[in-house]
Short mmCIF file of C-alpha atoms in Angstrom, two decimals:
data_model
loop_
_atom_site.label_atom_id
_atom_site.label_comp_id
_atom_site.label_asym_id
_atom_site.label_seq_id
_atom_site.Cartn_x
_atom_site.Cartn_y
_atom_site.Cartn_z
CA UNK A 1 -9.41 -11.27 -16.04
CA UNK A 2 -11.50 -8.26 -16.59
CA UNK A 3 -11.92 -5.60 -13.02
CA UNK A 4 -15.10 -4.77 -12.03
CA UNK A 5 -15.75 -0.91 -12.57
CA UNK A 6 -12.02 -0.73 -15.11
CA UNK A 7 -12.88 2.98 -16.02
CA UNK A 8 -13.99 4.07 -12.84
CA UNK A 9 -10.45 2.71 -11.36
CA UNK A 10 -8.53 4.89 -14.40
CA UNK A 11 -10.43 8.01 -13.52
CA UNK A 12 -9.36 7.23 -10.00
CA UNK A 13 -5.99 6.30 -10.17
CA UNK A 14 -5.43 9.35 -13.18
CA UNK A 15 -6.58 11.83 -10.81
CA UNK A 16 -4.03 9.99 -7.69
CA UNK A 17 -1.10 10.12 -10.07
CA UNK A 18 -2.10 14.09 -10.88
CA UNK A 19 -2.78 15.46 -7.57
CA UNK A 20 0.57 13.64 -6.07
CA UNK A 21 2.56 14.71 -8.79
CA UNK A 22 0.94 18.86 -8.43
CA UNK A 23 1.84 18.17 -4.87
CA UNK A 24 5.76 17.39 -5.63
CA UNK A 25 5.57 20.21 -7.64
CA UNK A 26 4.25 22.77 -5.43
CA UNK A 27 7.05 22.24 -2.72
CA UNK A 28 9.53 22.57 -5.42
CA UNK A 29 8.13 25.80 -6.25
CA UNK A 30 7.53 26.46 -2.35
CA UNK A 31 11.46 25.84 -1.30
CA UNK A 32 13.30 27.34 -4.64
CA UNK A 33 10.54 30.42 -4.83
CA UNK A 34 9.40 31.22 -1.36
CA UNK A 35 12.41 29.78 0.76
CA UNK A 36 15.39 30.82 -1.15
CA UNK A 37 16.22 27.46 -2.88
CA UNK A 38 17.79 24.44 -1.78
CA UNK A 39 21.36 23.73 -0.50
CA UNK A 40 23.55 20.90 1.95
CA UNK A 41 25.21 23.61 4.27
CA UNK A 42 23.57 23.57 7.29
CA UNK A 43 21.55 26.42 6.83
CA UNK A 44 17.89 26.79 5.98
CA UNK A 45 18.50 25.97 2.40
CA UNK A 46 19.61 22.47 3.89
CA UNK A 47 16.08 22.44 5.71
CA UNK A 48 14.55 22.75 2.45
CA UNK A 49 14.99 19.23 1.61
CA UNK A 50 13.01 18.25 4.13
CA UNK A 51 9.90 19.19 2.54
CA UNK A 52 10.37 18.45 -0.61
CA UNK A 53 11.73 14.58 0.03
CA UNK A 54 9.07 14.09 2.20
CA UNK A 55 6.27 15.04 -0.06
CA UNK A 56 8.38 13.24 -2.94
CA UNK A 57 9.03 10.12 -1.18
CA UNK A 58 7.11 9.57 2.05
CA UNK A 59 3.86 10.83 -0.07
CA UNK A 60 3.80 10.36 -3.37
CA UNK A 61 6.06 7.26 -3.88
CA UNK A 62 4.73 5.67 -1.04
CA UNK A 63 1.09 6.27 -2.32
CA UNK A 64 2.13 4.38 -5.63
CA UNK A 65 3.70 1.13 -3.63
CA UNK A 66 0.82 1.06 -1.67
CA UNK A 67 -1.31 0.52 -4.79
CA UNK A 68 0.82 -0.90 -7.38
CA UNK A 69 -0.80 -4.28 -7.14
CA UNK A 70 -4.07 -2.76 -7.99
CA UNK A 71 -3.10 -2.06 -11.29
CA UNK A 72 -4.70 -4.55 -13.57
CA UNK A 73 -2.21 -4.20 -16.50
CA UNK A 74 0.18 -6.29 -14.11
CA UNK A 75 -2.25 -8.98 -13.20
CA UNK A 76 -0.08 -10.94 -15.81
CA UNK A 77 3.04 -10.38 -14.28
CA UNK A 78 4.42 -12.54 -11.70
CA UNK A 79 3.87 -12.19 -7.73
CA UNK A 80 7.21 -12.42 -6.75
CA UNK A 81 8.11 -9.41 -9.88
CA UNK A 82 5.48 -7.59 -8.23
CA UNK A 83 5.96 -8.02 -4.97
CA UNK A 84 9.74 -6.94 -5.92
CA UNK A 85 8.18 -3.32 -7.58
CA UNK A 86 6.79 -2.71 -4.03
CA UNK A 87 9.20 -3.23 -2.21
CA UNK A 88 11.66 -1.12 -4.55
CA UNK A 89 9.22 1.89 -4.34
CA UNK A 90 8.93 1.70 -1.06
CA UNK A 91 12.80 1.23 -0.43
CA UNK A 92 13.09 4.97 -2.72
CA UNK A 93 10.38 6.17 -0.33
CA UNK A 94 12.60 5.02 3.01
CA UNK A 95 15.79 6.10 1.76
CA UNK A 96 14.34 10.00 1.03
CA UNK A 97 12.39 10.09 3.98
CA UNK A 98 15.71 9.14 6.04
CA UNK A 99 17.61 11.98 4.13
CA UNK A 100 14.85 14.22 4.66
CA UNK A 101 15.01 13.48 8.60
CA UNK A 102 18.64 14.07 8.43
CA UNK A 103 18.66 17.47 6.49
CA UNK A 104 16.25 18.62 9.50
CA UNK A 105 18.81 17.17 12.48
CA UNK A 106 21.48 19.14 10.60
CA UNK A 107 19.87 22.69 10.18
CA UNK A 108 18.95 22.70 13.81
CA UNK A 109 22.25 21.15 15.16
CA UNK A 110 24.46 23.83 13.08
CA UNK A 111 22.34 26.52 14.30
CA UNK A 112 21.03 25.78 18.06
CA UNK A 113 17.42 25.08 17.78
CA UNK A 114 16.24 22.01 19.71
CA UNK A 115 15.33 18.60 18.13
CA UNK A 116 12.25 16.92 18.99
CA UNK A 117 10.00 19.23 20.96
CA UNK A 118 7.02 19.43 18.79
CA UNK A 119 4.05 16.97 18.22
CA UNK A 120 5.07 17.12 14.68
CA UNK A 121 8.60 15.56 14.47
CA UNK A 122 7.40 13.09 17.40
CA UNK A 123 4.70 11.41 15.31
CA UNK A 124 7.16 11.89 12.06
CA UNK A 125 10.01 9.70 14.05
CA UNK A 126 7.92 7.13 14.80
CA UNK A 127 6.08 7.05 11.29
CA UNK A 128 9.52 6.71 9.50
CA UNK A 129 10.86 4.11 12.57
CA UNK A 130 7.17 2.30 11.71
CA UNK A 131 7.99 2.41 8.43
CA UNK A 132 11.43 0.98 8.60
CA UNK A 133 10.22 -1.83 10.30
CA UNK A 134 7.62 -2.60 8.28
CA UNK A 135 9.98 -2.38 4.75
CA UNK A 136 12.30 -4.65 6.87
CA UNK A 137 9.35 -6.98 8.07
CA UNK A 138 8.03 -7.40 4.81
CA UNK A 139 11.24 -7.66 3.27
CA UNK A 140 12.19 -10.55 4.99
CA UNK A 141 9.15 -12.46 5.24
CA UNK A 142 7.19 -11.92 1.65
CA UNK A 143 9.78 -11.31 -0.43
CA UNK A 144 12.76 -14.17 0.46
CA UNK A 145 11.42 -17.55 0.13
CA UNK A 146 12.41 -19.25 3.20
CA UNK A 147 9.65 -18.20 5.40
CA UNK A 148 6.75 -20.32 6.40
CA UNK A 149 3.39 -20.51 4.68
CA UNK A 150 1.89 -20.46 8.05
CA UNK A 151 3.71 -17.35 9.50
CA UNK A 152 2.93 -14.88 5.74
CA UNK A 153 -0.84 -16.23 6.17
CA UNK A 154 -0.83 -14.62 9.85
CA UNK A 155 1.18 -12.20 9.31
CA UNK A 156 -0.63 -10.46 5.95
CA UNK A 157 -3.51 -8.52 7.46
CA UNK A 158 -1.11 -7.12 9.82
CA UNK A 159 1.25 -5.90 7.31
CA UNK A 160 -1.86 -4.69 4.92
CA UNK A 161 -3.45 -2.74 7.97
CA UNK A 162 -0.26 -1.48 9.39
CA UNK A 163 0.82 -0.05 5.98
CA UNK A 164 -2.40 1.79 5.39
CA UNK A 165 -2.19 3.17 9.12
CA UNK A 166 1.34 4.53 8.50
CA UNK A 167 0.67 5.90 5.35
CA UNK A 168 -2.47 7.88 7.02
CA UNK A 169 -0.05 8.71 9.96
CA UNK A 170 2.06 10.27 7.43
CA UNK A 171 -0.17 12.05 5.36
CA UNK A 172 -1.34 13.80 8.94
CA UNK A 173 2.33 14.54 9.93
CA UNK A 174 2.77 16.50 6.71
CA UNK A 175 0.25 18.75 7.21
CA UNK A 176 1.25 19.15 11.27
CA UNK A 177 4.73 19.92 9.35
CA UNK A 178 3.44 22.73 6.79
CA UNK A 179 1.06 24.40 9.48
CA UNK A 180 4.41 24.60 12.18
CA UNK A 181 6.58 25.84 8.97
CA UNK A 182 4.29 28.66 7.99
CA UNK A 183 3.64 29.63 12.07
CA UNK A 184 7.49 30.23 12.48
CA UNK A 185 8.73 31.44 9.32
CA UNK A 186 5.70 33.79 8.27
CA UNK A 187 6.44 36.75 10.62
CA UNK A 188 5.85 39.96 8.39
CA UNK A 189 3.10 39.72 6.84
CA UNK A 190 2.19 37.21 9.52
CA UNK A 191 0.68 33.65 8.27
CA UNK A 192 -2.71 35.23 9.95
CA UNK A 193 -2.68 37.85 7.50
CA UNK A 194 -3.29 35.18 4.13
CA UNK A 195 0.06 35.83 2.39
CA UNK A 196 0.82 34.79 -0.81
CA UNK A 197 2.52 32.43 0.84
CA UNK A 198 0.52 30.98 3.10
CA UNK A 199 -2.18 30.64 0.77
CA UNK A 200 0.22 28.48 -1.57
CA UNK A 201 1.43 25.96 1.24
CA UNK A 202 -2.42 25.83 1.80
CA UNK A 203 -2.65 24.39 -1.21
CA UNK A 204 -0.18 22.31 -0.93
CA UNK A 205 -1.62 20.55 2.07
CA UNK A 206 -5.16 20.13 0.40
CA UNK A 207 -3.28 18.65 -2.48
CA UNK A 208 -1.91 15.90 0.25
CA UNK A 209 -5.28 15.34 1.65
CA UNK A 210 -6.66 14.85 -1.12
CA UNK A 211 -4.06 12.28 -3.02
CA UNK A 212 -4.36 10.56 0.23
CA UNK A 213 -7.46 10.02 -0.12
CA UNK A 214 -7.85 9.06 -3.30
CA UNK A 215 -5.16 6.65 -2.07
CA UNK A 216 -7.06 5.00 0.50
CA UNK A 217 -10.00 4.61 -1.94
CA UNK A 218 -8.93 2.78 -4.32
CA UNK A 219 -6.59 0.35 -2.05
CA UNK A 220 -9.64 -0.44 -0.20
CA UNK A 221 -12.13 -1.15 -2.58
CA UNK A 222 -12.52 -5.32 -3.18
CA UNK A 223 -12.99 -5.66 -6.40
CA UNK A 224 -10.07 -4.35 -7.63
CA UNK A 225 -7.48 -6.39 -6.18
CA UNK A 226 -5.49 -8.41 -7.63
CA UNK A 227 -7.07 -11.84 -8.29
CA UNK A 228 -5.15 -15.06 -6.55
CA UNK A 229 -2.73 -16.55 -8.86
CA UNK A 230 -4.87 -20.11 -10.39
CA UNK A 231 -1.52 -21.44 -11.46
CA UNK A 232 1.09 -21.19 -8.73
CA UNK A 233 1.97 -24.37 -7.30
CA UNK A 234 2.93 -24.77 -3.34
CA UNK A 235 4.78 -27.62 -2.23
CA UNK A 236 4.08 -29.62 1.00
CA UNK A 237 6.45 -31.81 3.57
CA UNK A 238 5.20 -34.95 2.38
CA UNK A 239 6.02 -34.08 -1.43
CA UNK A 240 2.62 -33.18 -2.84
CA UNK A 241 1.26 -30.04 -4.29
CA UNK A 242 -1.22 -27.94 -3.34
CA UNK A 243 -2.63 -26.22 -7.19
CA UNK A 244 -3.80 -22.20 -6.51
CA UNK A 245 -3.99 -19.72 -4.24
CA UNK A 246 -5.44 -20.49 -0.18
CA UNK A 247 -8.71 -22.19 -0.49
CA UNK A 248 -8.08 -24.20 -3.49
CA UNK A 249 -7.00 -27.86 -1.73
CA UNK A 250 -10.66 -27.30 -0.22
CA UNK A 251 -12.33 -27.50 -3.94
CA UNK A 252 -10.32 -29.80 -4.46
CA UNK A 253 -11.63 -32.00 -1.83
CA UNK A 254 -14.95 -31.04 -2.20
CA UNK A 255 -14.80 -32.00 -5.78
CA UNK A 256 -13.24 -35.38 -4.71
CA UNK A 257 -16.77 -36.22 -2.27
CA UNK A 258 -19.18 -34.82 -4.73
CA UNK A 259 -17.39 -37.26 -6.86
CA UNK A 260 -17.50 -40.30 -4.78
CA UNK A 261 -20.91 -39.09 -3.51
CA UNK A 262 -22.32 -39.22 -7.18
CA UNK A 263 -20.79 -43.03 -7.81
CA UNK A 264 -22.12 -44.37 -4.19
CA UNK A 265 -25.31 -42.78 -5.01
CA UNK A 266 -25.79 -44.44 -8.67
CA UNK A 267 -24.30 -47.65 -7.47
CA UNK A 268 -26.83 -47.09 -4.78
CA UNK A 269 -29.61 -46.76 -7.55
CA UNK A 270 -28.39 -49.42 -10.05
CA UNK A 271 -28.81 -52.16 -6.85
CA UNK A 272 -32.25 -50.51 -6.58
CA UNK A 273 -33.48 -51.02 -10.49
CA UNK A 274 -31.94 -54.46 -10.03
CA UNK A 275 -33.72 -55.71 -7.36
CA UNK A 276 -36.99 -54.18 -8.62
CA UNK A 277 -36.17 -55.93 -11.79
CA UNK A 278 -35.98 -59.34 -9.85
CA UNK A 279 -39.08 -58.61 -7.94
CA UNK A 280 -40.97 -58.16 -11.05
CA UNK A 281 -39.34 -60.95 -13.12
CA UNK A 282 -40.15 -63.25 -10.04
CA UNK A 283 -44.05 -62.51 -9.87
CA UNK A 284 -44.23 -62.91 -13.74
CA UNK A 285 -43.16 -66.22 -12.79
CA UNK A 286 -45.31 -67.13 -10.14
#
């Protein structure tokens, strides 16, 4: 099946796949050039990681799970392989974001600074507890067979609009993240004065924006979803089939009473030409 607006998408999605990958990139070259490297000791080379997992994972990996069903080169493939690629990519993007959270609890435990006193790692908790549960939610109901039509029908939008909220929640928590590291660690030349420094983390941050963004474009545009599945088969209590995706035992019934319509209405017709036919045979006999 061909997508609506195919090179339009590319551009799109080839400019989401550059700017998130420039945006890993610059907090590599933020932590190992500006902030001394990266390290597991407790100290602020331990803190490090927190950046750069977070932009890896919680960003960029994320941004590519949240779109991966867009991709019309894997309208072929099957739901359930699909539906297994996102919830890989977005098991990578938990599992660094948790590590990420950790390194941070670490750094400040070893050397005395308080946890959880700015706006910043409030909304981050709960964006990465959101996210959890949703990975689990979706997990458990999508993925494994056993649960109810009825229950993935109701539940869908609220999985679709609660991913796309968290996702913007954690684009917003990065840049709350980047502004707080620069205020506290940018004391001489101060982050007021536009150090090099400064000026690159800047950067960074538009980069995030902007791959967000892009992000939320092209997940929300309708004609480039993915395209309901004509030849998946779901079975009911009584034993039958229902053939294609939601909506399809409705054309199916509809086709049924146009059908029976059409044979009432020429059996309707035929009695009509027949009794005309008698009506005229019996006045050529009179």
């Amino acid at each position: 099946m061909a997508m609506e607006g195919y090179w339009r998408f590319l551009a799109l999605l080839g400019s989401a796949l550059l700017v998130g990958f420039l945006s890993v990139i610059f907090a590599l070259v933020w932590v190992l050039h500006y902030r001394e490297g990266l390290g597991w000791d407790g100290s602020a080379l331990e803190f490090n990681w927190h950046p750069v997992l977070m932009v890896t994972g919680f960003v960029f990996i994320q941004g590519i799970a949240i779109i991966v069903y867009r991709l019309p080169w894997t309208w072929k493939c099957s739901k359930l392989l699909m539906k297994s690629i996102h919830a890989g990519l977005n098991a990578v993007a938990a599992i660094l974001a948790i590590i990420s959270v950790v390194a941070v609890f670490e750094n400040h435990n070893v050397n005395n600074i308080a946890n959880m006193y700015s706006l910043h790692s409030w909304v981050g908790l709960i964006a990465v507890i959101c996210y959890l549960l949703q990975l689990l939610s979706g997990f458990s109901v999508f993925l494994l067979p056993w649960a109810p039509l009825s229950l993935r029908a109701f539940l869908m939008p609220i999985h679709v609009y609660s991913g796309i909220i968290i996702f913007g929640t954690v684009i917003a928590t990065a840049l709350m993240g980047l502004t707080e590291k620069l205020i506290f660690s940018l004391r001489d030349p101060a982050y007021s004065t536009f150090p090099p420094e400064g000026v690159f983390v800047n950067t960074l941050g538009l980069l995030i924006l902007v791959f967000g963004a892009l992000i939320f474009w092209i997940v929300t545009r309708p004609q480039w979803k993915r395209p309901k599945e004509p030849n998946s088969t779901i079975l009911h209590p009584n034993g039958g089939t229902e053939q294609g995706a939601r909506g399809s035992m409705p054309a199916y019934s509809g086709n049924n009473m146009d059908k029976s319509d059409s044979e009432l209405n020429n059996e309707v017709a035929a009695r009509k030409r027949n009794l005309a036919l008698d009506e005229a045979g019996q006045r050529s006999t009179m």
